[in-house]
Structure formats: C-alpha cells, structure tokens
C-alpha cells in the first residue's frame, strides 16, 4: 500500500488500472484506424489479396503508399492485420475479415467505428456544454446521417423482411394488399424505400427534421423511380394526422426527439384503431446498475452525451438520451395512450429492442 494526501492506495490495483487505461488509449486509436480502413476500402482490399507488401496493397486500393504503410503499422500492432517481417508482407485473416469488410455486412463492425471520429469532431462544443449547458445541433455532426444510414442498413434494412416485419403477425399480407405507412424520424429513408419498392400497393411517407437526410432520401427515390413514397422535412412533434395510418415505424428515432412524449402521443392519435407502431430503440435499462454487464454500455452512454442527448437539448428538449431504457420507454408509451406493448430482441442484434405497440 502507498499513502497519498487523502487515501491509502492499493499499488497492484493502481497499476492494473493504469494498464486498463493504456488499453483504452490503444483501443481509441484503433477505432480511428478502423474507421479509416473502412472508408478507404483497405479492409476490403486486404480481404481479397494474398500476403502483400505495403506497395502492393496501396496499388490495389488506389491509395498513397506512405499513408498505407503507417496505417498498417497501427493495425498490425493492434492485432487486426498479420505481418511477416521476413517478407515484409501483410494480410487480413479471414476470421477478422468476417467482422471488418463490406462483404461481411450485417456483421461489419468497421461501420459503427466511424461514429468515433464523428463524435470527436464536436468535442470542443460538448466541453462547452458541460460548462454552460445547452446542446449541439445536428448540423455540426459531419457525415452523421450518412454513417447512420449505413449502420441502419446493417441492423434494420438487412433484417427487415426476414426478421423485423414478421414480428407483427399479418403485416406482410396487409402491406401487399395496400395500407398507409409513416416512418417517423426516417433519416435517409433506406428502410422506407425498401418497403415502398417491395409493396407497390401501399403508400409510404417519411418525416425527418434533417434537410440533408431528406434530400438524400428524395434522391434515392428518384433514382429508383418510385411513385408510392414521399419524404418531407417536418418536426414530428407537430404530427397532427388523426387516424390516417395503418402502420407507423420509428427506427432509432424517439430518444433523439426534443419532445418524445409529444411525438409518441401524436403517433398514437395518427394510428387507425387496428394500427400498429413498430419502434426500434436501444436495448438497455433505464437504470444504470442494470447496464453494468452490457457489452457496449460505455460506448452507448458516450454516444448519448455526445450526440443523442445533446441534439435534443439543442432544441430546448428533454435530452432523453440513448440509454433511456426499456422501463422508461414502456412508461412513456402507456402515457401516450398505447395499451398493448410487446418487446422483442432479434438473434442477430444484441443492440436493439423492437417494440410492437397497439392502442
């Protein structure tokens, strides 16, 4: 034991914690390297190459060799890429490629790694919020909607037809026959566009506050030539369309809202008597102590105060946060007027709950 001004310190525990913090620093650096490996296509290139030199890898990827060589230093020492010093050759093991390449989707963990540099880009603004309160507006999060669309493409869109829609019995048949559908907080609209293409007799609408996201969605609609789906820049807290929709979705959207209670109440009113809300949100508890064993709890709480909570507070909102949790979600849904709430978790997706909600 060693003594300090205020306490006696267990030296072994202190050194173990120092080792942990060194791991944190290395892991943080590797998150940045992983994001760059994804964005530049280096992981995809490596997965297709035999053991190769940095020059060969750079040439195959169409990148600058000096940057590729230094990046390889990071991912080799970080245990992601293998290296043979005798031949100066590098390769990505198939077991690693299974979690790092576009071909591995929906299991590509390099996609969410992109959130780390995005969040780092607003650190100065977040620090100011710690001192002064308030929040950081959506517009300051460069590339956020692009990455969110790619991420949801893995967790939601890829599982939409085989796993998510079947959570609502009879829904696929109703969509095929033709119903009215709304996606609240639609973002870039990837899920809604897939639904519109698959079910031409149904009519789809998507609302989101982000002009950037809606522009991206509209461009995709034009590219696919769809005429049964529309997107609008709208504040979903002002939703006033009583009894209009048969099916409403909210994919990872409610906890970001400035006034989530008002949004949920508007959704409840907008549903027809036999209508259904399908809400996907983070799998976690409202109570911190219940999240101690959550595999990515630290990441989710950090995303919360650096994005989800702060964008809500920037609008003068509740600042519900990413980890609002199942208990609070259940309470708010009931307060909004819903009476039947069924919660599901899919085998491929430990990160999300899927709430099937009826009046």
Coordinates of C-alpha atoms in Angstrom, one line a residue:
X1 CA 0.0 0.0 0.0
X2 CA 1.1 3.6 -0.7
X3 CA -0.2 6.7 1.0
X4 CA -1.4 9.9 -0.7
X5 CA -2.7 13.1 0.8
X6 CA -6.2 11.7 1.0
X7 CA -6.1 8.0 0.8
X8 CA -4.1 4.8 1.0
X9 CA -3.7 3.3 -2.5
X10 CA -3.5 -0.4 -3.3
X11 CA -0.5 -0.3 -5.6
X12 CA -1.5 -3.5 -7.5
X13 CA -4.9 -2.1 -8.2
X14 CA -3.5 1.2 -9.3
X15 CA -1.1 -0.5 -11.7
X16 CA -3.9 -2.7 -13.1
X17 CA -6.0 0.4 -13.7
X18 CA -3.0 2.1 -15.5
X19 CA -2.8 -1.0 -17.7
X20 CA -6.5 -0.7 -18.4
X21 CA -6.1 3.0 -19.4
X22 CA -3.3 2.1 -21.7
X23 CA -5.7 -0.4 -23.4
X24 CA -8.3 2.4 -23.6
X25 CA -5.8 4.6 -25.4
X26 CA -4.8 1.9 -27.8
X27 CA -8.4 0.9 -28.5
X28 CA -9.4 4.5 -29.1
X29 CA -6.6 4.9 -31.6
X30 CA -7.6 1.6 -33.3
X31 CA -11.2 2.8 -33.6
X32 CA -9.9 5.7 -35.7
X33 CA -7.7 3.4 -37.7
X34 CA -10.7 1.0 -38.2
X35 CA -12.9 3.9 -39.5
X36 CA -10.2 4.9 -42.0
X37 CA -9.7 1.3 -43.0
X38 CA -13.4 1.1 -43.8
X39 CA -13.7 4.5 -45.6
X40 CA -10.7 3.9 -47.8
X41 CA -11.6 0.3 -48.6
X42 CA -8.4 -1.0 -47.2
X43 CA -10.1 -3.9 -45.3
X44 CA -12.0 -4.9 -48.4
X45 CA -8.8 -4.8 -50.5
X46 CA -6.8 -6.8 -47.9
X47 CA -9.5 -9.4 -47.8
X48 CA -9.1 -10.0 -51.5
X49 CA -5.3 -10.1 -51.6
X50 CA -2.7 -12.8 -50.7
X51 CA 0.0 -11.7 -48.3
X52 CA 1.3 -8.5 -49.9
X53 CA 3.7 -5.6 -49.3
X54 CA 2.5 -2.1 -48.5
X55 CA 3.3 -1.0 -52.1
X56 CA 1.1 -3.8 -53.5
X57 CA -1.7 -3.1 -51.0
X58 CA -1.6 0.7 -51.8
X59 CA -1.6 0.0 -55.5
X60 CA -4.6 -2.4 -55.3
X61 CA -6.5 0.1 -53.2
X62 CA -5.5 3.1 -55.3
X63 CA -4.0 4.9 -52.2
X64 CA -0.8 6.7 -51.2
X65 CA 1.7 4.1 -50.1
X66 CA 3.3 6.2 -47.3
X67 CA -0.1 6.6 -45.5
X68 CA -1.0 2.9 -46.1
X69 CA 2.3 1.8 -44.6
X70 CA 1.8 3.8 -41.4
X71 CA -1.8 2.7 -41.1
X72 CA -0.6 -0.9 -41.4
X73 CA 1.7 -0.2 -38.5
X74 CA -1.3 0.7 -36.4
X75 CA -3.4 -2.3 -37.3
X76 CA -0.6 -4.8 -37.1
X77 CA 0.5 -3.7 -33.6
X78 CA -3.2 -3.6 -32.7
X79 CA -3.7 -7.2 -33.6
X80 CA -6.0 -6.6 -36.6
X81 CA -3.7 -7.4 -39.5
X82 CA -1.0 -10.0 -39.6
X83 CA 2.7 -9.3 -40.7
X84 CA 5.6 -11.4 -41.8
X85 CA 8.8 -9.3 -41.3
X86 CA 10.9 -11.7 -43.4
X87 CA 8.8 -11.0 -46.5
X88 CA 7.5 -7.5 -45.4
X89 CA 4.0 -8.8 -46.2
X90 CA 0.7 -8.1 -44.6
X91 CA -2.6 -10.0 -44.7
X92 CA -6.1 -9.8 -43.1
X93 CA -7.1 -13.2 -41.6
X94 CA -10.4 -14.5 -42.8
X95 CA -11.6 -14.6 -39.2
X96 CA -11.0 -10.8 -38.9
X97 CA -12.4 -10.0 -42.4
X98 CA -15.6 -11.6 -41.2
X99 CA -16.1 -8.6 -39.0
X100 CA -14.5 -5.8 -41.0
X101 CA -15.5 -5.9 -44.6
X102 CA -18.5 -4.7 -46.6
X103 CA -18.9 -8.3 -47.7
X104 CA -19.4 -9.2 -44.0
X105 CA -22.4 -7.0 -43.6
X106 CA -24.5 -7.1 -41.4
X107 CA -21.6 -8.1 -39.2
X108 CA -19.2 -5.3 -40.3
X109 CA -18.0 -3.7 -37.1
X110 CA -16.0 -1.1 -39.1
X111 CA -19.2 0.7 -39.9
X112 CA -20.0 1.8 -36.3
X113 CA -16.4 2.6 -35.7
X114 CA -17.0 5.7 -37.9
X115 CA -19.0 7.2 -35.0
X116 CA -15.8 7.7 -33.0
X117 CA -14.2 10.3 -35.3
X118 CA -17.6 12.0 -36.0
X119 CA -18.1 12.5 -32.2
X120 CA -14.6 13.6 -31.8
X121 CA -15.3 16.4 -34.2
X122 CA -17.7 18.1 -31.8
X123 CA -15.6 17.6 -28.7
X124 CA -14.9 21.3 -28.2
X125 CA -18.7 22.1 -28.4
X126 CA -19.5 19.3 -26.0
X127 CA -17.0 20.6 -23.5
X128 CA -18.6 24.0 -23.7
X129 CA -22.0 22.4 -23.0
X130 CA -20.5 20.7 -19.9
X131 CA -19.7 24.2 -18.6
X132 CA -22.7 26.2 -19.9
X133 CA -25.4 23.7 -20.5
X134 CA -27.5 23.6 -23.8
X135 CA -26.7 21.3 -26.6
X136 CA -25.0 20.8 -30.0
X137 CA -27.2 21.0 -33.1
X138 CA -27.5 18.2 -35.7
X139 CA -25.8 20.5 -38.3
X140 CA -22.4 20.2 -36.5
X141 CA -22.2 16.4 -36.9
X142 CA -20.5 16.0 -40.2
X143 CA -21.4 12.7 -42.0
X144 CA -23.6 11.6 -39.1
X145 CA -26.6 10.8 -41.3
X146 CA -24.5 9.1 -43.9
X147 CA -23.0 6.8 -41.3
X148 CA -26.3 6.3 -39.6
X149 CA -27.8 5.2 -42.9
X150 CA -25.0 2.7 -43.4
X151 CA -25.3 1.4 -39.9
X152 CA -29.1 1.0 -40.0
X153 CA -28.6 -0.7 -43.4
X154 CA -26.9 -3.5 -41.4
X155 CA -29.1 -3.6 -38.3
X156 CA -32.5 -2.8 -39.8
X157 CA -32.7 -2.9 -43.6
X158 CA -30.8 -6.2 -43.9
X159 CA -33.2 -7.9 -41.5
X160 CA -36.4 -6.0 -42.5
X161 CA -38.2 -8.7 -44.5
X162 CA -36.9 -11.9 -42.9
X163 CA -36.9 -10.9 -39.2
X164 CA -38.5 -7.5 -38.4
X165 CA -41.8 -7.4 -40.4
X166 CA -42.7 -10.9 -39.1
X167 CA -42.8 -9.5 -35.6
X168 CA -46.2 -8.1 -36.5
X169 CA -48.5 -11.0 -37.4
X170 CA -50.2 -10.5 -40.7
X171 CA -48.4 -7.3 -41.5
X172 CA -46.7 -8.5 -44.7
X173 CA -50.1 -9.5 -46.2
X174 CA -51.6 -6.1 -45.3
X175 CA -48.6 -4.3 -46.9
X176 CA -49.0 -6.4 -50.0
X177 CA -52.8 -5.6 -50.2
X178 CA -52.1 -1.8 -49.7
X179 CA -52.0 0.3 -46.5
X180 CA -50.9 3.7 -45.3
X181 CA -47.4 3.8 -43.7
X182 CA -45.4 6.5 -42.0
X183 CA -41.8 6.4 -40.9
X184 CA -41.2 8.9 -38.0
X185 CA -37.6 10.3 -37.9
X186 CA -36.9 8.5 -41.2
X187 CA -33.4 9.8 -41.7
X188 CA -32.2 8.9 -45.2
X189 CA -35.2 6.7 -45.7
X190 CA -33.4 3.4 -46.5
X191 CA -35.9 1.2 -44.7
X192 CA -38.9 3.0 -46.1
X193 CA -37.6 2.9 -49.6
X194 CA -37.1 -0.8 -49.4
X195 CA -40.6 -1.2 -48.2
X196 CA -42.0 1.0 -50.9
X197 CA -40.2 -1.0 -53.6
X198 CA -41.4 -4.3 -52.2
X199 CA -45.0 -3.3 -51.7
X200 CA -46.2 -1.1 -54.6
X201 CA -49.8 -1.1 -53.5
X202 CA -49.0 0.5 -50.2
X203 CA -48.4 4.3 -49.7
X204 CA -45.4 5.4 -47.7
X205 CA -44.4 8.8 -46.1
X206 CA -41.2 9.7 -44.2
X207 CA -40.8 12.7 -41.9
X208 CA -37.5 14.0 -40.5
X209 CA -36.1 17.3 -39.3
X210 CA -32.9 17.0 -41.2
X211 CA -32.9 18.6 -44.6
X212 CA -29.7 16.7 -45.5
X213 CA -31.2 13.4 -44.8
X214 CA -34.5 14.1 -46.6
X215 CA -32.5 15.3 -49.7
X216 CA -30.6 12.1 -49.7
X217 CA -33.9 10.1 -49.4
X218 CA -35.5 12.0 -52.2
X219 CA -32.5 11.5 -54.5
X220 CA -32.8 7.7 -53.9
X221 CA -36.5 7.7 -54.7
X222 CA -35.8 9.5 -58.0
X223 CA -33.0 7.1 -58.8
X224 CA -35.3 4.1 -58.3
X225 CA -38.3 5.7 -60.0
X226 CA -40.7 5.1 -57.1
X227 CA -44.1 6.9 -57.0
X228 CA -45.6 5.4 -53.8
X229 CA -43.3 7.1 -51.3
X230 CA -42.7 10.7 -50.3
X231 CA -40.3 12.4 -47.9
X232 CA -40.9 15.7 -46.0
X233 CA -38.8 17.9 -43.7
X234 CA -41.1 18.1 -40.7
X235 CA -41.0 18.3 -37.0
X236 CA -42.6 15.1 -35.9
X237 CA -43.6 16.7 -32.6
X238 CA -46.2 18.6 -34.7
X239 CA -47.7 15.4 -36.1
X240 CA -51.4 16.1 -36.4
X241 CA -52.9 13.5 -38.7
X242 CA -55.5 11.7 -36.6
X243 CA -56.5 8.2 -37.8
X244 CA -54.5 8.4 -41.0
X245 CA -52.1 5.5 -40.8
X246 CA -52.3 1.7 -40.5
X247 CA -48.6 1.2 -39.7
X248 CA -46.1 3.6 -38.3
X249 CA -42.4 2.9 -37.8
X250 CA -39.8 4.7 -35.7
X251 CA -36.3 3.3 -36.2
X252 CA -33.8 4.5 -33.5
X253 CA -35.6 7.9 -33.6
X254 CA -37.7 8.5 -30.5
X255 CA -34.9 9.1 -27.9
X256 CA -33.4 11.9 -30.1
X257 CA -36.5 13.9 -30.1
X258 CA -36.8 17.2 -28.3
X259 CA -40.3 16.2 -27.0
X260 CA -40.5 12.4 -27.2
X261 CA -43.7 12.3 -25.2
X262 CA -45.5 14.6 -27.6
X263 CA -44.1 12.6 -30.6
X264 CA -45.5 9.3 -29.1
X265 CA -48.9 10.9 -28.4
X266 CA -49.0 12.2 -32.0
X267 CA -48.2 8.7 -33.3
X268 CA -50.9 7.2 -31.1
X269 CA -53.5 9.6 -32.5
X270 CA -52.3 9.1 -36.1
X271 CA -52.9 5.4 -36.0
X272 CA -56.2 3.8 -37.1
X273 CA -58.0 1.7 -34.5
X274 CA -56.3 -1.5 -35.7
X275 CA -53.0 0.3 -36.4
X276 CA -49.5 -0.8 -35.2
X277 CA -46.4 1.1 -34.1
X278 CA -43.1 -0.7 -34.7
X279 CA -40.4 1.1 -32.7
X280 CA -36.8 0.1 -32.7
X281 CA -34.6 1.5 -30.0
X282 CA -31.5 0.7 -28.0
X283 CA -31.6 -2.4 -25.8
X284 CA -30.8 -1.2 -22.4
X285 CA -32.2 -0.4 -19.0
X286 CA -33.3 2.9 -17.6
X287 CA -31.3 2.1 -14.5
X288 CA -27.5 2.4 -14.7
X289 CA -26.9 -0.6 -12.3
X290 CA -28.8 -2.9 -14.8
X291 CA -26.4 -1.9 -17.6
X292 CA -23.1 -2.8 -15.9
X293 CA -22.9 -6.0 -17.8
X294 CA -24.0 -4.5 -21.2
X295 CA -21.3 -5.3 -23.8
X296 CA -21.2 -1.8 -25.2
X297 CA -22.7 0.3 -22.4
X298 CA -19.7 2.7 -22.3
X299 CA -20.0 3.3 -26.0
X300 CA -23.7 3.9 -25.8
X301 CA -23.5 6.3 -22.9
X302 CA -20.8 8.2 -24.7
X303 CA -22.8 8.4 -27.9
X304 CA -25.6 9.7 -25.7
X305 CA -24.0 12.7 -24.2
X306 CA -22.0 13.5 -27.4
X307 CA -25.0 13.1 -29.8
X308 CA -28.4 11.8 -28.9
X309 CA -28.8 13.8 -25.6
X310 CA -27.1 16.9 -26.8
X311 CA -29.1 17.3 -30.1
X312 CA -32.3 17.1 -28.1
X313 CA -31.1 19.7 -25.6
X314 CA -30.0 21.9 -28.5
X315 CA -33.7 22.1 -29.5
X316 CA -34.7 23.0 -25.9
X317 CA -35.8 19.4 -25.5
X318 CA -35.9 16.8 -22.8
X319 CA -32.5 15.3 -23.5
X320 CA -33.8 11.8 -23.1
X321 CA -30.5 10.2 -24.3
X322 CA -29.6 6.9 -25.9
X323 CA -29.9 4.9 -22.7
X324 CA -33.5 6.0 -21.8
X325 CA -34.1 2.3 -21.4
X326 CA -36.9 -0.2 -21.7
X327 CA -38.6 0.8 -18.4
X328 CA -39.0 4.4 -19.4
X329 CA -40.0 3.5 -22.9
X330 CA -42.8 1.3 -21.6
X331 CA -44.0 4.1 -19.2
X332 CA -43.9 6.8 -22.0
X333 CA -45.7 4.6 -24.5
X334 CA -48.5 3.9 -22.0
X335 CA -48.7 7.6 -21.1
X336 CA -49.1 8.4 -24.8
X337 CA -52.2 6.2 -25.0
X338 CA -50.9 2.8 -26.0
X339 CA -52.3 -0.3 -24.2
X340 CA -50.5 -3.3 -25.7
X341 CA -46.7 -3.3 -25.8
X342 CA -44.7 -6.4 -26.9
X343 CA -40.9 -6.2 -26.8
X344 CA -38.7 -8.4 -29.0
X345 CA -35.0 -8.9 -29.4
X346 CA -33.6 -10.5 -32.6
X347 CA -30.9 -13.1 -32.5
X348 CA -28.6 -11.2 -34.8
X349 CA -29.0 -7.8 -33.0
X350 CA -28.0 -7.5 -29.3
X351 CA -28.0 -3.7 -29.6
X352 CA -31.8 -3.1 -30.2
X353 CA -35.2 -3.8 -28.8
X354 CA -38.2 -3.9 -31.2
X355 CA -41.4 -2.7 -29.7
X356 CA -44.7 -3.8 -31.3
X357 CA -47.2 -1.4 -29.9
X358 CA -51.0 -1.1 -30.3
X359 CA -53.7 1.2 -28.9

